[in-house]
PDB file of C-alpha atoms in Angstrom:
ATOM      1  CA  ASP A1315       0.000   0.000   0.000  1.00 63.00           C
ATOM      2  CA  ALA A1316       1.626   3.228  -1.167  1.00 81.00           C
ATOM      3  CA  GLY A1317      -0.416   5.447   1.104  1.00 94.00           C
ATOM      4  CA  VAL A1318      -1.718   8.873   0.176  1.00 97.00           C
ATOM      5  CA  ILE A1319       0.574  10.554  -2.329  1.00 97.00           C
ATOM      6  CA  GLN A1320       0.816  14.316  -2.640  1.00 98.00           C
ATOM      7  CA  SER A1321       2.725  16.411  -5.126  1.00 97.00           C
ATOM      8  CA  PRO A1322       4.674  18.548  -5.202  1.00 97.00           C
ATOM      9  CA  ARG A1323       6.283  18.285  -1.752  1.00 96.00           C
ATOM     10  CA  HIS A1324       7.420  21.885  -1.934  1.00 97.00           C
ATOM     11  CA  GLU A1325       6.184  24.784  -4.007  1.00 96.00           C
ATOM     12  CA  VAL A1326       7.560  28.309  -4.085  1.00 97.00           C
ATOM     13  CA  THR A1327       5.886  30.826  -6.324  1.00 96.00           C
ATOM     14  CA  GLU A1328       5.197  34.502  -6.597  1.00 96.00           C
ATOM     15  CA  MET A1329       2.064  36.251  -5.526  1.00 96.00           C
ATOM     16  CA  GLY A1330      -0.637  36.233  -8.189  1.00 96.00           C
ATOM     17  CA  GLN A1331       0.401  32.945  -9.745  1.00 97.00           C
ATOM     18  CA  GLU A1332      -1.864  29.946  -9.982  1.00 97.00           C
ATOM     19  CA  VAL A1333      -0.959  27.038  -7.717  1.00 97.00           C
ATOM     20  CA  THR A1334      -2.190  23.477  -8.161  1.00 98.00           C
ATOM     21  CA  LEU A1335      -1.697  20.834  -5.499  1.00 98.00           C
ATOM     22  CA  ARG A1336      -2.299  17.184  -6.317  1.00 98.00           C
ATOM     23  CA  CYS A1337      -3.373  14.160  -4.332  1.00 98.00           C
ATOM     24  CA  LYS A1338      -3.734  10.456  -4.987  1.00 98.00           C
ATOM     25  CA  PRO A1339      -5.787   8.765  -2.243  1.00 97.00           C
ATOM     26  CA  ILE A1340      -5.496   5.187  -1.099  1.00 96.00           C
ATOM     27  CA  SER A1341      -7.270   2.870  -3.486  1.00 94.00           C
ATOM     28  CA  GLY A1342     -10.724   1.897  -2.258  1.00 91.00           C
ATOM     29  CA  HIS A1343     -11.149   4.833   0.099  1.00 92.00           C
ATOM     30  CA  ASP A1344     -14.405   6.682  -0.417  1.00 90.00           C
ATOM     31  CA  TYR A1345     -13.566   9.908   1.407  1.00 90.00           C
ATOM     32  CA  LEU A1346     -10.933  12.476   0.532  1.00 93.00           C
ATOM     33  CA  PHE A1347     -10.056  15.499   2.648  1.00 93.00           C
ATOM     34  CA  TRP A1348      -7.979  18.621   2.113  1.00 96.00           C
ATOM     35  CA  TYR A1349      -6.486  20.338   5.158  1.00 95.00           C
ATOM     36  CA  ARG A1350      -4.338  23.397   5.698  1.00 96.00           C
ATOM     37  CA  GLN A1351      -1.876  23.680   8.560  1.00 95.00           C
ATOM     38  CA  THR A1352      -0.351  26.901   9.865  1.00 93.00           C
ATOM     39  CA  MET A1353       1.252  27.872  13.121  1.00 89.00           C
ATOM     40  CA  MET A1354      -1.486  30.357  13.870  1.00 88.00           C
ATOM     41  CA  ARG A1355      -4.560  28.290  12.998  1.00 87.00           C
ATOM     42  CA  GLY A1356      -3.378  24.708  13.338  1.00 88.00           C
ATOM     43  CA  LEU A1357      -5.029  22.034  11.207  1.00 91.00           C
ATOM     44  CA  GLU A1358      -8.104  23.253   9.360  1.00 90.00           C
ATOM     45  CA  LEU A1359     -10.413  21.149   7.228  1.00 90.00           C
ATOM     46  CA  LEU A1360     -10.947  22.918   3.914  1.00 94.00           C
ATOM     47  CA  ILE A1361     -13.176  20.532   1.975  1.00 93.00           C
ATOM     48  CA  TYR A1362     -14.046  16.879   1.760  1.00 91.00           C
ATOM     49  CA  PHE A1363     -15.362  14.575  -0.940  1.00 92.00           C
ATOM     50  CA  ASN A1364     -17.420  11.403  -0.776  1.00 89.00           C
ATOM     51  CA  ASN A1365     -17.245   9.183  -3.840  1.00 90.00           C
ATOM     52  CA  ASN A1366     -15.745  12.074  -5.830  1.00 93.00           C
ATOM     53  CA  VAL A1367     -18.559  14.483  -4.887  1.00 92.00           C
ATOM     54  CA  PRO A1368     -17.764  17.585  -2.788  1.00 93.00           C
ATOM     55  CA  ILE A1369     -19.836  17.369   0.375  1.00 88.00           C
ATOM     56  CA  ASP A1370     -18.750  20.297   2.508  1.00 87.00           C
ATOM     57  CA  ASP A1371     -16.566  23.151   1.315  1.00 90.00           C
ATOM     58  CA  SER A1372     -17.427  25.567   4.110  1.00 87.00           C
ATOM     59  CA  GLY A1373     -13.807  25.511   5.239  1.00 89.00           C
ATOM     60  CA  MET A1374     -12.496  26.893   1.957  1.00 92.00           C
ATOM     61  CA  PRO A1375     -11.213  30.346   2.878  1.00 87.00           C
ATOM     62  CA  GLU A1376     -12.419  32.244  -0.191  1.00 85.00           C
ATOM     63  CA  ASP A1377     -13.279  32.009  -3.854  1.00 91.00           C
ATOM     64  CA  ARG A1378      -9.634  31.928  -4.823  1.00 95.00           C
ATOM     65  CA  PHE A1379      -9.594  28.329  -3.595  1.00 97.00           C
ATOM     66  CA  SER A1380     -11.167  25.503  -5.550  1.00 97.00           C
ATOM     67  CA  ALA A1381     -10.961  21.720  -5.356  1.00 97.00           C
ATOM     68  CA  LYS A1382     -11.910  18.990  -7.767  1.00 97.00           C
ATOM     69  CA  MET A1383     -11.984  15.223  -7.788  1.00 97.00           C
ATOM     70  CA  PRO A1384     -12.457  14.062 -11.379  1.00 96.00           C
ATOM     71  CA  ASN A1385     -12.099  10.392 -10.450  1.00 95.00           C
ATOM     72  CA  ALA A1386     -11.558   8.132  -7.467  1.00 94.00           C
ATOM     73  CA  SER A1387      -7.787   8.236  -7.727  1.00 95.00           C
ATOM     74  CA  PHE A1388      -7.038  11.924  -8.137  1.00 96.00           C
ATOM     75  CA  SER A1389      -7.870  15.275  -6.607  1.00 98.00           C
ATOM     76  CA  THR A1390      -6.559  18.811  -6.994  1.00 98.00           C
ATOM     77  CA  LEU A1391      -6.615  21.903  -4.835  1.00 98.00           C
ATOM     78  CA  LYS A1392      -6.120  25.089  -6.796  1.00 98.00           C
ATOM     79  CA  ILE A1393      -5.395  28.616  -5.626  1.00 97.00           C
ATOM     80  CA  GLN A1394      -5.820  31.403  -8.155  1.00 96.00           C
ATOM     81  CA  PRO A1395      -4.531  34.012  -7.674  1.00 96.00           C
ATOM     82  CA  SER A1396      -2.222  33.077  -4.823  1.00 96.00           C
ATOM     83  CA  GLU A1397      -1.363  35.463  -1.975  1.00 96.00           C
ATOM     84  CA  PRO A1398       1.403  35.414   0.652  1.00 96.00           C
ATOM     85  CA  ARG A1399      -1.149  34.581   3.378  1.00 95.00           C
ATOM     86  CA  ASP A1400      -1.853  31.297   1.586  1.00 96.00           C
ATOM     87  CA  SER A1401       1.591  30.069   2.627  1.00 97.00           C
ATOM     88  CA  ALA A1402       1.054  26.905   4.657  1.00 97.00           C
ATOM     89  CA  VAL A1403       1.372  23.142   4.547  1.00 97.00           C
ATOM     90  CA  TYR A1404      -1.518  21.550   2.720  1.00 98.00           C
ATOM     91  CA  PHE A1405      -2.435  17.960   3.542  1.00 97.00           C
ATOM     92  CA  CYS A1406      -4.588  15.491   1.731  1.00 97.00           C
ATOM     93  CA  ALA A1407      -6.108  12.535   3.575  1.00 95.00           C
ATOM     94  CA  SER A1408      -8.381   9.647   2.698  1.00 94.00           C
ATOM     95  CA  SER A1409     -10.502   7.220   4.668  1.00 90.00           C
ATOM     96  CA  PRO A1410     -12.829   4.264   4.108  1.00 87.00           C
ATOM     97  CA  GLY A1411     -16.516   4.978   3.657  1.00 69.00           C
ATOM     98  CA  LEU A1412     -18.092   3.314   6.669  1.00 60.00           C
ATOM     99  CA  ASP A1413     -20.362   5.185   9.095  1.00 61.00           C
ATOM    100  CA  GLY A1414     -19.784   8.881   9.498  1.00 62.00           C
ATOM    101  CA  ILE A1415     -16.677  10.656   8.435  1.00 63.00           C
ATOM    102  CA  GLY A1416     -15.543  11.124  11.999  1.00 61.00           C
ATOM    103  CA  ASN A1417     -15.620   7.436  12.702  1.00 70.00           C
ATOM    104  CA  GLN A1418     -12.945   6.154  10.386  1.00 79.00           C
ATOM    105  CA  PRO A1419      -9.200   6.760  10.768  1.00 87.00           C
ATOM    106  CA  GLN A1420      -7.820   9.071   8.148  1.00 90.00           C
ATOM    107  CA  HIS A1421      -4.605   8.360   6.283  1.00 94.00           C
ATOM    108  CA  PHE A1422      -2.617  11.492   5.572  1.00 96.00           C
ATOM    109  CA  GLY A1423      -0.093  12.277   2.905  1.00 97.00           C
ATOM    110  CA  ASP A1424       3.119  14.048   3.826  1.00 95.00           C
ATOM    111  CA  GLY A1425       1.820  17.389   2.623  1.00 97.00           C
ATOM    112  CA  THR A1426       2.808  20.150   0.245  1.00 98.00           C
ATOM    113  CA  ARG A1427       4.738  23.026   1.777  1.00 97.00           C
ATOM    114  CA  LEU A1428       3.583  26.102  -0.108  1.00 97.00           C
ATOM    115  CA  SER A1429       5.399  29.423   0.008  1.00 97.00           C
ATOM    116  CA  ILE A1430       3.963  32.448  -1.748  1.00 97.00           C
ATOM    117  CA  LEU A1431       6.465  35.283  -2.125  1.00 96.00           C
TER     118      LEU A1431
ATOM    119  CA  LEU B1030     -18.884  23.796  16.255  1.00 55.00           C
ATOM    120  CA  ALA B1031     -17.351  21.775  19.001  1.00 59.00           C
ATOM    121  CA  LYS B1032     -14.404  23.499  20.609  1.00 72.00           C
ATOM    122  CA  THR B1033     -11.526  21.205  21.414  1.00 83.00           C
ATOM    123  CA  THR B1034      -8.820  22.191  23.873  1.00 88.00           C
ATOM    124  CA  GLN B1035      -5.494  20.539  24.643  1.00 92.00           C
ATOM    125  CA  PRO B1036      -2.440  21.601  26.634  1.00 95.00           C
ATOM    126  CA  ILE B1037       0.051  23.346  24.378  1.00 94.00           C
ATOM    127  CA  SER B1038       3.032  21.343  25.545  1.00 96.00           C
ATOM    128  CA  MET B1039       4.180  18.641  27.934  1.00 97.00           C
ATOM    129  CA  ASP B1040       7.581  17.416  29.030  1.00 97.00           C
ATOM    130  CA  SER B1041       8.481  13.916  30.121  1.00 97.00           C
ATOM    131  CA  TYR B1042      11.398  11.541  30.555  1.00 97.00           C
ATOM    132  CA  GLU B1043      12.048   8.206  28.962  1.00 97.00           C
ATOM    133  CA  GLY B1044      10.190   5.351  30.615  1.00 96.00           C
ATOM    134  CA  GLN B1045       7.460   7.503  32.131  1.00 97.00           C
ATOM    135  CA  GLU B1046       3.751   7.303  31.417  1.00 97.00           C
ATOM    136  CA  VAL B1047       2.300  10.370  29.680  1.00 98.00           C
ATOM    137  CA  ASN B1048      -1.368  11.369  29.767  1.00 98.00           C
ATOM    138  CA  ILE B1049      -2.666  14.014  27.363  1.00 97.00           C
ATOM    139  CA  THR B1050      -6.212  15.280  27.800  1.00 95.00           C
ATOM    140  CA  CYS B1051      -8.488  16.818  25.181  1.00 93.00           C
ATOM    141  CA  SER B1052     -11.663  18.684  26.095  1.00 91.00           C
ATOM    142  CA  HIS B1053     -14.491  18.650  23.543  1.00 86.00           C
ATOM    143  CA  ASN B1054     -17.979  19.996  24.113  1.00 80.00           C
ATOM    144  CA  ASN B1055     -20.984  19.375  21.827  1.00 78.00           C
ATOM    145  CA  ILE B1056     -19.556  16.135  20.527  1.00 81.00           C
ATOM    146  CA  ALA B1057     -22.153  14.400  18.370  1.00 78.00           C
ATOM    147  CA  THR B1058     -23.845  11.358  19.820  1.00 79.00           C
ATOM    148  CA  ASN B1059     -22.593   8.985  17.162  1.00 75.00           C
ATOM    149  CA  ASP B1060     -19.097  10.361  16.735  1.00 77.00           C
ATOM    150  CA  TYR B1061     -15.824   8.833  17.803  1.00 83.00           C
ATOM    151  CA  ILE B1062     -12.734  10.463  19.241  1.00 89.00           C
ATOM    152  CA  THR B1063      -9.518   9.896  17.356  1.00 91.00           C
ATOM    153  CA  TRP B1064      -5.935  10.731  18.255  1.00 94.00           C
ATOM    154  CA  TYR B1065      -3.124  11.391  15.818  1.00 96.00           C
ATOM    155  CA  GLN B1066       0.623  11.793  16.115  1.00 97.00           C
ATOM    156  CA  GLN B1067       2.596  14.154  13.909  1.00 97.00           C
ATOM    157  CA  PHE B1068       6.337  14.355  13.342  1.00 96.00           C
ATOM    158  CA  PRO B1069       8.005  17.310  11.600  1.00 92.00           C
ATOM    159  CA  SER B1070       7.565  17.343   7.820  1.00 90.00           C
ATOM    160  CA  GLN B1071       5.071  14.487   7.947  1.00 94.00           C
ATOM    161  CA  GLY B1072       1.323  14.159   7.931  1.00 95.00           C
ATOM    162  CA  PRO B1073      -0.568  13.146  11.061  1.00 95.00           C
ATOM    163  CA  ARG B1074      -0.589   9.424  11.762  1.00 96.00           C
ATOM    164  CA  PHE B1075      -3.446   7.514  13.407  1.00 94.00           C
ATOM    165  CA  ILE B1076      -2.804   6.313  16.953  1.00 96.00           C
ATOM    166  CA  ILE B1077      -6.093   5.207  18.481  1.00 95.00           C
ATOM    167  CA  GLN B1078      -9.830   5.726  18.310  1.00 91.00           C
ATOM    168  CA  GLY B1079     -12.676   5.212  20.753  1.00 91.00           C
ATOM    169  CA  TYR B1080     -16.295   5.975  21.551  1.00 88.00           C
ATOM    170  CA  LYS B1081     -16.573   5.527  25.311  1.00 88.00           C
ATOM    171  CA  THR B1082     -14.868   3.938  28.314  1.00 88.00           C
ATOM    172  CA  LYS B1083     -11.423   2.555  27.527  1.00 94.00           C
ATOM    173  CA  VAL B1084      -9.675   1.395  24.394  1.00 93.00           C
ATOM    174  CA  THR B1085      -6.191  -0.090  24.276  1.00 94.00           C
ATOM    175  CA  ASN B1086      -3.917  -1.052  21.414  1.00 94.00           C
ATOM    176  CA  GLU B1087      -0.255  -1.900  21.111  1.00 93.00           C
ATOM    177  CA  VAL B1088       0.934   1.688  21.442  1.00 93.00           C
ATOM    178  CA  ALA B1089      -1.580   3.595  23.599  1.00 96.00           C
ATOM    179  CA  SER B1090      -4.731   3.638  25.672  1.00 97.00           C
ATOM    180  CA  LEU B1091      -7.667   5.989  25.367  1.00 97.00           C
ATOM    181  CA  PHE B1092      -9.901   6.856  28.305  1.00 96.00           C
ATOM    182  CA  ILE B1093     -13.296   8.462  27.696  1.00 95.00           C
ATOM    183  CA  PRO B1094     -15.620   9.332  30.592  1.00 94.00           C
ATOM    184  CA  ALA B1095     -19.351   8.686  30.486  1.00 93.00           C
ATOM    185  CA  ASP B1096     -20.242  12.252  29.463  1.00 92.00           C
ATOM    186  CA  ARG B1097     -17.703  12.062  26.585  1.00 92.00           C
ATOM    187  CA  LYS B1098     -16.827  15.731  26.981  1.00 91.00           C
ATOM    188  CA  SER B1099     -13.156  14.889  27.259  1.00 93.00           C
ATOM    189  CA  SER B1100     -10.709  12.137  26.451  1.00 94.00           C
ATOM    190  CA  THR B1101      -7.254  11.177  27.671  1.00 97.00           C
ATOM    191  CA  LEU B1102      -4.542   9.620  25.566  1.00 97.00           C
ATOM    192  CA  SER B1103      -2.162   7.535  27.643  1.00 98.00           C
ATOM    193  CA  LEU B1104       1.288   6.623  26.348  1.00 97.00           C
ATOM    194  CA  PRO B1105       2.993   4.011  28.538  1.00 94.00           C
ATOM    195  CA  ARG B1106       6.744   4.150  29.028  1.00 93.00           C
ATOM    196  CA  VAL B1107       7.544   6.830  26.455  1.00 96.00           C
ATOM    197  CA  SER B1108      10.804   6.858  24.518  1.00 96.00           C
ATOM    198  CA  LEU B1109      12.686   9.627  22.731  1.00 97.00           C
ATOM    199  CA  SER B1110      10.936   8.669  19.485  1.00 96.00           C
ATOM    200  CA  ASP B1111       7.589   9.634  21.010  1.00 97.00           C
ATOM    201  CA  THR B1112       8.597  13.290  20.833  1.00 97.00           C
ATOM    202  CA  ALA B1113       5.941  14.697  18.503  1.00 97.00           C
ATOM    203  CA  VAL B1114       2.742  16.726  18.385  1.00 96.00           C
ATOM    204  CA  TYR B1115      -0.433  14.900  19.392  1.00 97.00           C
ATOM    205  CA  TYR B1116      -3.871  15.898  18.130  1.00 95.00           C
ATOM    206  CA  CYS B1117      -7.349  14.830  19.098  1.00 92.00           C
ATOM    207  CA  LEU B1118     -10.040  14.837  16.431  1.00 88.00           C
ATOM    208  CA  VAL B1119     -13.775  14.753  16.978  1.00 85.00           C
ATOM    209  CA  GLY B1120     -16.677  14.807  14.568  1.00 76.00           C
ATOM    210  CA  ASP B1121     -19.318  17.451  14.993  1.00 62.00           C
ATOM    211  CA  MET B1122     -22.675  18.192  13.420  1.00 54.00           C
ATOM    212  CA  ALA B1123     -22.294  21.756  12.196  1.00 55.00           C
ATOM    213  CA  SER B1124     -25.211  24.093  11.667  1.00 51.00           C
ATOM    214  CA  THR B1125     -25.264  23.122   7.997  1.00 55.00           C
ATOM    215  CA  GLY B1126     -26.196  19.602   8.980  1.00 56.00           C
ATOM    216  CA  PHE B1127     -22.989  18.198   7.608  1.00 61.00           C
ATOM    217  CA  GLN B1128     -20.500  16.536   9.857  1.00 66.00           C
ATOM    218  CA  LYS B1129     -17.459  18.663  10.500  1.00 72.00           C
ATOM    219  CA  LEU B1130     -14.169  17.462  11.809  1.00 76.00           C
ATOM    220  CA  VAL B1131     -12.477  19.613  14.422  1.00 75.00           C
ATOM    221  CA  PHE B1132      -8.867  19.018  15.304  1.00 80.00           C
ATOM    222  CA  GLY B1133      -7.584  19.978  18.708  1.00 78.00           C
ATOM    223  CA  THR B1134      -4.887  22.606  19.000  1.00 84.00           C
ATOM    224  CA  GLY B1135      -2.236  19.948  19.417  1.00 92.00           C
ATOM    225  CA  THR B1136       0.040  19.063  22.323  1.00 96.00           C
ATOM    226  CA  ARG B1137       3.769  19.170  21.753  1.00 96.00           C
ATOM    227  CA  LEU B1138       5.347  16.357  23.751  1.00 97.00           C
ATOM    228  CA  LEU B1139       9.055  16.481  24.454  1.00 98.00           C
ATOM    229  CA  VAL B1140      10.652  13.346  25.842  1.00 97.00           C
ATOM    230  CA  SER B1141      14.099  13.754  27.354  1.00 97.00           C
ATOM    231  CA  PRO B1142      16.698  11.123  28.301  1.00 95.00           C
TER     232      PRO B1142
END
């Protein structure tokens, strides 16, 4: 089992540029989550998908952020245009689809460290 | 949303037992409490999960009182490699009706020789 795979591991770009983060969940997992981690705010849930369908995106900070899951093995989180305050570590996680989303352990990738200059 | 609270940091020595408590109000009736461990430059890693009373696995124990408004992660005989940040995670029914996941603020555990 390869686990959750995120790319790139590090991204440095200038303000105003488009940023795309990628995630491959564990095969067979029905739920996919995107989190953001900063020193000030800790771990925040941005959005989650169930069977490729976005269920709750109330954690997405603003319209500059968008997420898609075109199939069961791939998801993207896009920021356009990017701003320095978007600098953070972004994690993707997946979990099996039994019971509620809080009742199944999540498997996290190692994150993308994003720096917006 | 449920508000979860953990101590910011804890110090311990090798071989000691460490107990980390998380407070969580408004936890949903059907939701579990999950604890994760995070090392630098890595994603959180699942440690243990429970609903009520006590759960034990090969690395930790989880104690949950009857009112479920708090939980305590117990690490027996910690080693230097247990130095990490520990998070509790609870599900919560937000006002939208969807379940929301709320991570605790994290407890930074430092284990010294």
